[in-house]
CSV table of C-alpha atoms in Angstrom, one decimal:
chain,number,residue,atom,x,y,z
A,220,MET,CA,0.0,0.0,0.0
A,221,PRO,CA,1.5,3.4,-1.0
A,222,GLU,CA,2.3,6.0,1.6
A,223,TYR,CA,0.1,9.0,0.8
A,224,HIS,CA,1.4,12.5,0.8
A,225,TYR,CA,-1.4,14.9,2.0
A,226,MET,CA,-1.2,18.4,0.5
A,227,THR,CA,-3.3,21.3,-0.8
A,228,ALA,CA,-4.1,21.6,-4.5
A,229,GLU,CA,-1.6,24.5,-4.5
A,230,GLY,CA,1.1,22.3,-3.1
A,231,LEU,CA,0.4,19.6,-5.7
A,232,GLU,CA,0.7,22.2,-8.5
A,233,LYS,CA,4.0,23.4,-7.1
A,234,LEU,CA,5.3,19.8,-7.1
A,235,LYS,CA,4.1,19.3,-10.7
A,236,LYS,CA,5.9,22.5,-11.8
A,237,GLU,CA,9.1,21.4,-10.0
A,238,LEU,CA,8.9,18.0,-11.7
A,239,SER,CA,8.4,19.6,-15.1
A,240,GLU,CA,11.5,21.8,-14.5
A,241,ALA,CA,13.6,18.8,-13.4
A,242,LEU,CA,12.5,16.8,-16.5
A,243,ALA,CA,13.5,19.8,-18.7
A,244,GLN,CA,17.1,19.6,-17.2
A,245,ARG,CA,17.6,16.1,-18.6
A,246,PRO,CA,18.6,17.2,-22.1
A,247,VAL,CA,20.9,19.9,-20.7
A,248,ILE,CA,22.8,17.3,-18.6
A,249,ALA,CA,22.9,14.8,-21.5
A,250,GLN,CA,24.5,17.5,-23.6
A,251,ALA,CA,27.1,18.3,-20.9
A,252,LEU,CA,27.9,14.5,-20.7
A,253,ALA,CA,28.3,14.3,-24.5
A,254,GLU,CA,30.6,17.3,-24.5
A,255,ALA,CA,32.7,16.0,-21.7
A,256,ARG,CA,32.9,12.5,-23.3
A,257,GLU,CA,34.3,14.2,-26.5
A,258,LYS,CA,37.3,15.5,-24.5
A,259,GLY,CA,38.9,12.1,-24.4
A,260,ASP,CA,40.2,10.0,-21.5
A,261,LEU,CA,37.2,9.6,-19.1
A,262,SER,CA,39.4,8.3,-16.2
A,263,GLU,CA,40.8,11.8,-15.6
A,264,ASN,CA,38.0,13.9,-16.9
A,265,ALA,CA,36.6,16.0,-14.1
A,266,GLU,CA,33.9,17.6,-16.3
A,267,TYR,CA,32.6,14.1,-17.1
A,268,ASP,CA,32.6,13.1,-13.5
A,269,ALA,CA,30.8,16.3,-12.5
A,270,ALA,CA,28.2,15.8,-15.3
A,271,ARG,CA,27.6,12.2,-14.2
A,272,ASP,CA,27.2,13.3,-10.6
A,273,ALA,CA,24.7,16.0,-11.7
A,274,GLN,CA,22.8,13.4,-13.8
A,275,GLY,CA,22.6,11.0,-10.8
A,276,LEU,CA,21.3,13.8,-8.5
A,277,LEU,CA,18.7,14.9,-11.1
A,278,GLU,CA,17.4,11.4,-11.7
A,279,ALA,CA,17.1,10.8,-7.9
A,280,ARG,CA,15.1,14.1,-7.6
A,281,ILE,CA,12.9,13.2,-10.5
A,282,VAL,CA,12.1,9.8,-9.0
A,283,ASN,CA,11.3,11.4,-5.6
A,284,LEU,CA,9.1,14.1,-7.3
A,285,LYS,CA,7.2,11.5,-9.4
A,286,ASN,CA,6.6,9.5,-6.2
A,287,LEU,CA,5.2,12.5,-4.4
A,288,VAL,CA,3.0,13.5,-7.3
A,289,ALA,CA,1.8,9.9,-7.8
A,290,ASN,CA,0.9,9.4,-4.2
A,291,ALA,CA,-0.5,12.9,-3.5
A,292,LYS,CA,-3.8,13.1,-1.8
A,293,VAL,CA,-5.3,16.6,-2.2
A,294,ILE,CA,-7.2,17.6,0.9
A,295,ASN,CA,-10.7,18.8,0.5
A,296,GLU,CA,-10.4,22.1,2.2
A,297,SER,CA,-14.2,22.6,2.4
A,298,ALA,CA,-14.5,19.5,4.7
A,299,ILE,CA,-12.2,21.0,7.3
A,300,ASN,CA,-13.7,22.4,10.5
A,301,THR,CA,-12.3,24.1,13.6
A,302,ASP,CA,-13.7,21.7,16.2
A,303,SER,CA,-10.3,20.2,16.7
A,304,VAL,CA,-6.8,20.6,15.3
A,305,GLN,CA,-6.4,18.8,12.0
A,306,LEU,CA,-4.5,19.1,8.7
A,307,LEU,CA,-4.8,22.7,7.3
A,308,THR,CA,-6.1,24.2,10.5
A,309,THR,CA,-4.1,27.1,12.1
A,310,VAL,CA,-3.7,26.6,15.8
A,311,LYS,CA,-2.7,29.2,18.3
A,312,VAL,CA,-1.0,27.7,21.3
A,313,GLU,CA,0.8,28.8,24.5
A,314,ASN,CA,4.1,27.1,25.1
A,315,ILE,CA,3.6,26.6,28.8
A,316,SER,CA,7.2,26.4,29.9
A,317,LEU,CA,8.3,29.4,27.9
A,318,LYS,CA,5.0,31.3,28.5
A,319,ARG,CA,5.0,32.3,24.9
A,320,GLU,CA,2.3,32.1,22.3
A,321,MET,CA,3.0,30.4,19.0
A,322,VAL,CA,0.9,29.9,15.8
A,323,PHE,CA,1.2,26.9,13.5
A,324,THR,CA,-0.6,25.8,10.4
A,325,ILE,CA,-0.6,22.0,10.2
A,326,VAL,CA,0.3,21.0,6.6
A,327,GLY,CA,1.5,18.0,4.7
A,328,GLU,CA,5.2,17.1,4.8
A,329,THR,CA,6.0,18.6,1.4
A,330,GLU,CA,4.5,22.0,2.3
A,331,ALA,CA,6.2,22.4,5.7
A,332,ASP,CA,8.1,25.6,6.3
A,333,PHE,CA,8.8,26.1,10.0
A,334,ALA,CA,10.1,29.6,9.4
A,335,HIS,CA,6.7,30.6,8.1
A,336,GLY,CA,4.7,28.7,10.7
A,337,LYS,CA,3.9,25.8,8.5
A,338,LEU,CA,4.3,22.6,10.6
A,339,ALA,CA,4.4,19.2,9.0
A,340,ALA,CA,1.7,16.9,10.4
A,341,THR,CA,4.4,14.2,10.9
A,342,THR,CA,6.3,16.3,13.4
A,343,PRO,CA,6.1,15.5,17.2
A,344,ILE,CA,4.4,18.8,18.0
A,345,ALA,CA,1.8,18.5,15.2
A,346,LYS,CA,1.1,14.8,16.1
A,347,ALA,CA,0.5,15.9,19.7
A,348,LEU,CA,-1.9,18.7,18.7
A,349,ILE,CA,-4.0,16.9,16.1
A,350,GLY,CA,-7.4,15.8,17.4
A,351,HIS,CA,-7.3,18.1,20.4
A,352,LYS,CA,-9.7,21.0,21.1
A,353,VAL,CA,-9.4,24.6,22.3
A,354,GLY,CA,-8.6,24.7,26.1
A,355,GLU,CA,-6.8,21.3,26.1
A,356,THR,CA,-3.2,21.0,27.1
A,357,VAL,CA,-1.0,18.5,25.2
A,358,GLU,CA,2.4,17.1,25.6
A,359,ALA,CA,4.8,16.7,22.7
A,360,GLN,CA,7.9,14.5,23.0
A,361,VAL,CA,10.6,16.3,21.2
A,362,PRO,CA,14.4,15.6,21.0
A,363,SER,CA,15.1,18.1,23.8
A,364,GLY,CA,12.4,16.6,26.1
A,365,VAL,CA,8.7,17.1,26.7
A,366,MET,CA,7.0,20.4,25.6
A,367,LYS,CA,3.6,21.3,26.9
A,368,PHE,CA,1.2,23.4,24.9
A,369,LYS,CA,-2.2,24.8,25.7
A,370,ILE,CA,-4.5,25.2,22.7
A,371,LEU,CA,-5.8,28.8,22.6
A,372,ASP,CA,-7.5,28.9,19.2
A,373,ILE,CA,-8.2,26.9,16.1
A,374,SER,CA,-9.0,28.6,12.8
A,375,LEU,CA,-8.9,28.1,9.0
């Protein structure tokens, strides 16, 4: 059974664009390989080695992007409610030990961007918050120990 990658329609379009751009790089790298090959002795040809490395990285990226696109599950945003924390909800919490408020939007792994408050649903903090309601306190087991959060608000 495939592992699904939950995302927004916008996130899926972004991945498809990235895949298209990666596929467009194939001929460029093939040309670089052909030019390096023409320079003779491949055993000491740094350009050839660099082009082969670039080709390997590109192909790995293409395989990964194809997998993400093929197993993407677009979330029906109209079915989301704010009764409890779930994917695509924005949750305002108080970090109890730091006495500091924080705001996170729970997103799929491919759309995570902690610097912009987008927290992947697979992270320990998001896993701890999902399914809980306003007023509840949850504990998240993180590498540095246990963090406690009080849920202050849930919105879309």
